[in-house]
């Protein structure tokens, strides 16, 4: 077994990430910092040491599963959430009931905090409603950064409107820190999407965007089924705009308003027609 095969097999087992041989360049690029930090001459040595070093294995998995994120990435889902889904759920939920939102594969937390800012900006429209936002990821280091809520100048310039930066962040020497009120709205938890999700509880809204594209079809079906089980009976799931339910029996049906938006508790259309 080559070093690439060993690393790919470990990733599939631990995270569900499926790597084709055409991703050899990606493996080398992502793992180069580990090679330097550990003073390994090449990937063969890394793959061999991984077999007996759980800490190294975790480093490799985290390096390969850390995905790029930014504030209000692809603004359409956030617009749909603000204009359609939140008013809908606010009107159907009992007064005082908490609305729970899950940001799966939260990475360093920009998506979760974007959701918190969106809710805060809605103000009186959500009067009296309590929200809980949970951000999960398999990687510890990005989650720690999300909990700290501290972002570089480069990060806050990517997708974050200037008026929200001024309103919700405070300048610090190392960058910009999001305010305590919004940090208190978000709870970050280390969680593998392919593990038992029942401990997370039920959610009314789930953002699981640009995650399934990294899985093969069986793993994708398994993950989507698990995510659907955590969704409330009339809840809504946001997937990536290019992600589809084609060939997957998820019990979810597309909502109008854009690609990648699905609702539970409605009559599902056949999987082959889902987009």
PDB file of N, CA, C and O in Angstrom, residues 174-204:
ATOM      1  N   UNK A 174      -4.331  41.861  17.482  1.00  0.00           N
ATOM      2  CA  UNK A 174      -4.187  40.687  16.621  1.00  0.00           C
ATOM      3  C   UNK A 174      -5.268  40.595  15.551  1.00  0.00           C
ATOM      4  O   UNK A 174      -5.255  39.680  14.724  1.00  0.00           O
ATOM      5  N   UNK A 175      -6.229  41.508  15.564  1.00  0.00           N
ATOM      6  CA  UNK A 175      -7.302  41.432  14.583  1.00  0.00           C
ATOM      7  C   UNK A 175      -8.581  42.042  15.101  1.00  0.00           C
ATOM      8  O   UNK A 175      -8.557  43.078  15.764  1.00  0.00           O
ATOM      9  N   UNK A 176      -9.705  41.384  14.816  1.00  0.00           N
ATOM     10  CA  UNK A 176     -11.021  41.855  15.212  1.00  0.00           C
ATOM     11  C   UNK A 176     -11.747  40.755  15.985  1.00  0.00           C
ATOM     12  O   UNK A 176     -11.833  39.624  15.528  1.00  0.00           O
ATOM     13  N   UNK A 177     -12.287  41.115  17.158  1.00  0.00           N
ATOM     14  CA  UNK A 177     -13.012  40.135  17.974  1.00  0.00           C
ATOM     15  C   UNK A 177     -14.496  40.444  17.987  1.00  0.00           C
ATOM     16  O   UNK A 177     -14.902  41.580  18.247  1.00  0.00           O
ATOM     17  N   UNK A 178     -15.299  39.424  17.697  1.00  0.00           N
ATOM     18  CA  UNK A 178     -16.747  39.594  17.695  1.00  0.00           C
ATOM     19  C   UNK A 178     -17.238  39.793  19.124  1.00  0.00           C
ATOM     20  O   UNK A 178     -16.636  39.266  20.082  1.00  0.00           O
ATOM     21  N   UNK A 179     -18.308  40.568  19.299  1.00  0.00           N
ATOM     22  CA  UNK A 179     -18.705  40.944  20.654  1.00  0.00           C
ATOM     23  C   UNK A 179     -19.261  39.771  21.456  1.00  0.00           C
ATOM     24  O   UNK A 179     -19.638  38.731  20.927  1.00  0.00           O
ATOM     25  N   UNK A 180     -19.266  39.958  22.761  1.00  0.00           N
ATOM     26  CA  UNK A 180     -19.651  38.892  23.695  1.00  0.00           C
ATOM     27  C   UNK A 180     -21.089  38.438  23.469  1.00  0.00           C
ATOM     28  O   UNK A 180     -21.391  37.241  23.568  1.00  0.00           O
ATOM     29  N   UNK A 181     -21.981  39.356  23.160  1.00  0.00           N
ATOM     30  CA  UNK A 181     -23.390  38.997  22.981  1.00  0.00           C
ATOM     31  C   UNK A 181     -23.556  37.955  21.876  1.00  0.00           C
ATOM     32  O   UNK A 181     -24.285  36.976  22.030  1.00  0.00           O
ATOM     33  N   UNK A 182     -22.863  38.162  20.768  1.00  0.00           N
ATOM     34  CA  UNK A 182     -22.967  37.190  19.670  1.00  0.00           C
ATOM     35  C   UNK A 182     -22.206  35.908  19.981  1.00  0.00           C
ATOM     36  O   UNK A 182     -22.649  34.820  19.611  1.00  0.00           O
ATOM     37  N   UNK A 183     -21.073  36.018  20.664  1.00  0.00           N
ATOM     38  CA  UNK A 183     -20.341  34.804  21.039  1.00  0.00           C
ATOM     39  C   UNK A 183     -21.186  33.933  21.955  1.00  0.00           C
ATOM     40  O   UNK A 183     -21.127  32.703  21.881  1.00  0.00           O
ATOM     41  N   UNK A 184     -21.987  34.566  22.792  1.00  0.00           N
ATOM     42  CA  UNK A 184     -22.848  33.802  23.701  1.00  0.00           C
ATOM     43  C   UNK A 184     -23.991  33.103  22.970  1.00  0.00           C
ATOM     44  O   UNK A 184     -24.590  32.165  23.504  1.00  0.00           O
ATOM     45  N   UNK A 185     -24.317  33.555  21.751  1.00  0.00           N
ATOM     46  CA  UNK A 185     -25.379  32.919  20.974  1.00  0.00           C
ATOM     47  C   UNK A 185     -24.929  31.599  20.343  1.00  0.00           C
ATOM     48  O   UNK A 185     -25.758  30.789  19.940  1.00  0.00           O
ATOM     49  N   UNK A 186     -23.611  31.414  20.234  1.00  0.00           N
ATOM     50  CA  UNK A 186     -23.070  30.261  19.511  1.00  0.00           C
ATOM     51  C   UNK A 186     -22.303  29.340  20.453  1.00  0.00           C
ATOM     52  O   UNK A 186     -21.469  29.792  21.239  1.00  0.00           O
ATOM     53  N   UNK A 187     -22.600  28.064  20.364  1.00  0.00           N
ATOM     54  CA  UNK A 187     -21.867  27.051  21.116  1.00  0.00           C
ATOM     55  C   UNK A 187     -21.142  26.148  20.121  1.00  0.00           C
ATOM     56  O   UNK A 187     -21.764  25.598  19.203  1.00  0.00           O
ATOM     57  N   UNK A 188     -19.834  25.988  20.305  1.00  0.00           N
ATOM     58  CA  UNK A 188     -19.040  25.141  19.417  1.00  0.00           C
ATOM     59  C   UNK A 188     -18.765  23.810  20.089  1.00  0.00           C
ATOM     60  O   UNK A 188     -18.423  23.756  21.270  1.00  0.00           O
ATOM     61  N   UNK A 189     -18.916  22.740  19.303  1.00  0.00           N
ATOM     62  CA  UNK A 189     -18.699  21.391  19.844  1.00  0.00           C
ATOM     63  C   UNK A 189     -17.939  20.540  18.835  1.00  0.00           C
ATOM     64  O   UNK A 189     -18.222  20.584  17.630  1.00  0.00           O
ATOM     65  N   UNK A 190     -16.984  19.785  19.327  1.00  0.00           N
ATOM     66  CA  UNK A 190     -16.262  18.854  18.465  1.00  0.00           C
ATOM     67  C   UNK A 190     -17.161  17.659  18.184  1.00  0.00           C
ATOM     68  O   UNK A 190     -17.624  16.989  19.110  1.00  0.00           O
ATOM     69  N   UNK A 191     -17.439  17.413  16.905  1.00  0.00           N
ATOM     70  CA  UNK A 191     -18.363  16.332  16.554  1.00  0.00           C
ATOM     71  C   UNK A 191     -18.078  15.843  15.140  1.00  0.00           C
ATOM     72  O   UNK A 191     -17.897  16.640  14.223  1.00  0.00           O
ATOM     73  N   UNK A 192     -18.042  14.547  14.996  1.00  0.00           N
ATOM     74  CA  UNK A 192     -17.861  13.937  13.684  1.00  0.00           C
ATOM     75  C   UNK A 192     -19.235  13.728  13.058  1.00  0.00           C
ATOM     76  O   UNK A 192     -20.109  13.105  13.652  1.00  0.00           O
ATOM     77  N   UNK A 193     -19.427  14.241  11.867  1.00  0.00           N
ATOM     78  CA  UNK A 193     -20.713  14.154  11.185  1.00  0.00           C
ATOM     79  C   UNK A 193     -21.146  12.710  10.952  1.00  0.00           C
ATOM     80  O   UNK A 193     -22.343  12.429  10.802  1.00  0.00           O
ATOM     81  N   UNK A 194     -20.189  11.781  10.936  1.00  0.00           N
ATOM     82  CA  UNK A 194     -20.510  10.381  10.685  1.00  0.00           C
ATOM     83  C   UNK A 194     -20.670   9.571  11.964  1.00  0.00           C
ATOM     84  O   UNK A 194     -20.871   8.363  11.916  1.00  0.00           O
ATOM     85  N   UNK A 195     -20.575  10.226  13.113  1.00  0.00           N
ATOM     86  CA  UNK A 195     -20.796   9.542  14.382  1.00  0.00           C
ATOM     87  C   UNK A 195     -22.257   9.664  14.796  1.00  0.00           C
ATOM     88  O   UNK A 195     -23.080  10.221  14.058  1.00  0.00           O
ATOM     89  N   UNK A 196     -22.607   9.161  15.969  1.00  0.00           N
ATOM     90  CA  UNK A 196     -23.970   9.273  16.481  1.00  0.00           C
ATOM     91  C   UNK A 196     -24.276  10.752  16.764  1.00  0.00           C
ATOM     92  O   UNK A 196     -23.611  11.385  17.583  1.00  0.00           O
ATOM     93  N   UNK A 197     -25.277  11.296  16.102  1.00  0.00           N
ATOM     94  CA  UNK A 197     -25.604  12.716  16.228  1.00  0.00           C
ATOM     95  C   UNK A 197     -26.697  12.994  17.253  1.00  0.00           C
ATOM     96  O   UNK A 197     -27.033  14.163  17.495  1.00  0.00           O
ATOM     97  N   UNK A 198     -27.240  11.955  17.846  1.00  0.00           N
ATOM     98  CA  UNK A 198     -28.403  12.136  18.723  1.00  0.00           C
ATOM     99  C   UNK A 198     -28.104  13.057  19.901  1.00  0.00           C
ATOM    100  O   UNK A 198     -28.996  13.756  20.391  1.00  0.00           O
ATOM    101  N   UNK A 199     -26.852  13.075  20.350  1.00  0.00           N
ATOM    102  CA  UNK A 199     -26.488  13.914  21.483  1.00  0.00           C
ATOM    103  C   UNK A 199     -26.573  15.407  21.200  1.00  0.00           C
ATOM    104  O   UNK A 199     -26.566  16.221  22.123  1.00  0.00           O
ATOM    105  N   UNK A 200     -26.662  15.758  19.932  1.00  0.00           N
ATOM    106  CA  UNK A 200     -26.785  17.171  19.575  1.00  0.00           C
ATOM    107  C   UNK A 200     -28.214  17.683  19.729  1.00  0.00           C
ATOM    108  O   UNK A 200     -28.439  18.889  19.811  1.00  0.00           O
ATOM    109  N   UNK A 201     -29.181  16.776  19.741  1.00  0.00           N
ATOM    110  CA  UNK A 201     -30.573  17.181  19.838  1.00  0.00           C
ATOM    111  C   UNK A 201     -31.167  17.552  18.489  1.00  0.00           C
ATOM    112  O   UNK A 201     -30.517  17.452  17.450  1.00  0.00           O
ATOM    113  N   UNK A 202     -32.415  17.993  18.505  1.00  0.00           N
ATOM    114  CA  UNK A 202     -33.131  18.354  17.288  1.00  0.00           C
ATOM    115  C   UNK A 202     -32.865  19.805  16.907  1.00  0.00           C
ATOM    116  O   UNK A 202     -32.674  20.658  17.769  1.00  0.00           O
ATOM    117  N   UNK A 203     -32.900  20.072  15.604  1.00  0.00           N
ATOM    118  CA  UNK A 203     -32.698  21.424  15.096  1.00  0.00           C
ATOM    119  C   UNK A 203     -33.836  21.808  14.165  1.00  0.00           C
ATOM    120  O   UNK A 203     -34.390  20.974  13.452  1.00  0.00           O
ATOM    121  N   UNK A 204     -34.133  23.098  14.157  1.00  0.00           N
ATOM    122  CA  UNK A 204     -35.153  23.628  13.256  1.00  0.00           C
ATOM    123  C   UNK A 204     -34.559  24.009  11.905  1.00  0.00           C
ATOM    124  O   UNK A 204     -35.240  23.953  10.879  1.00  0.00           O
TER     125      UNK A 204
END
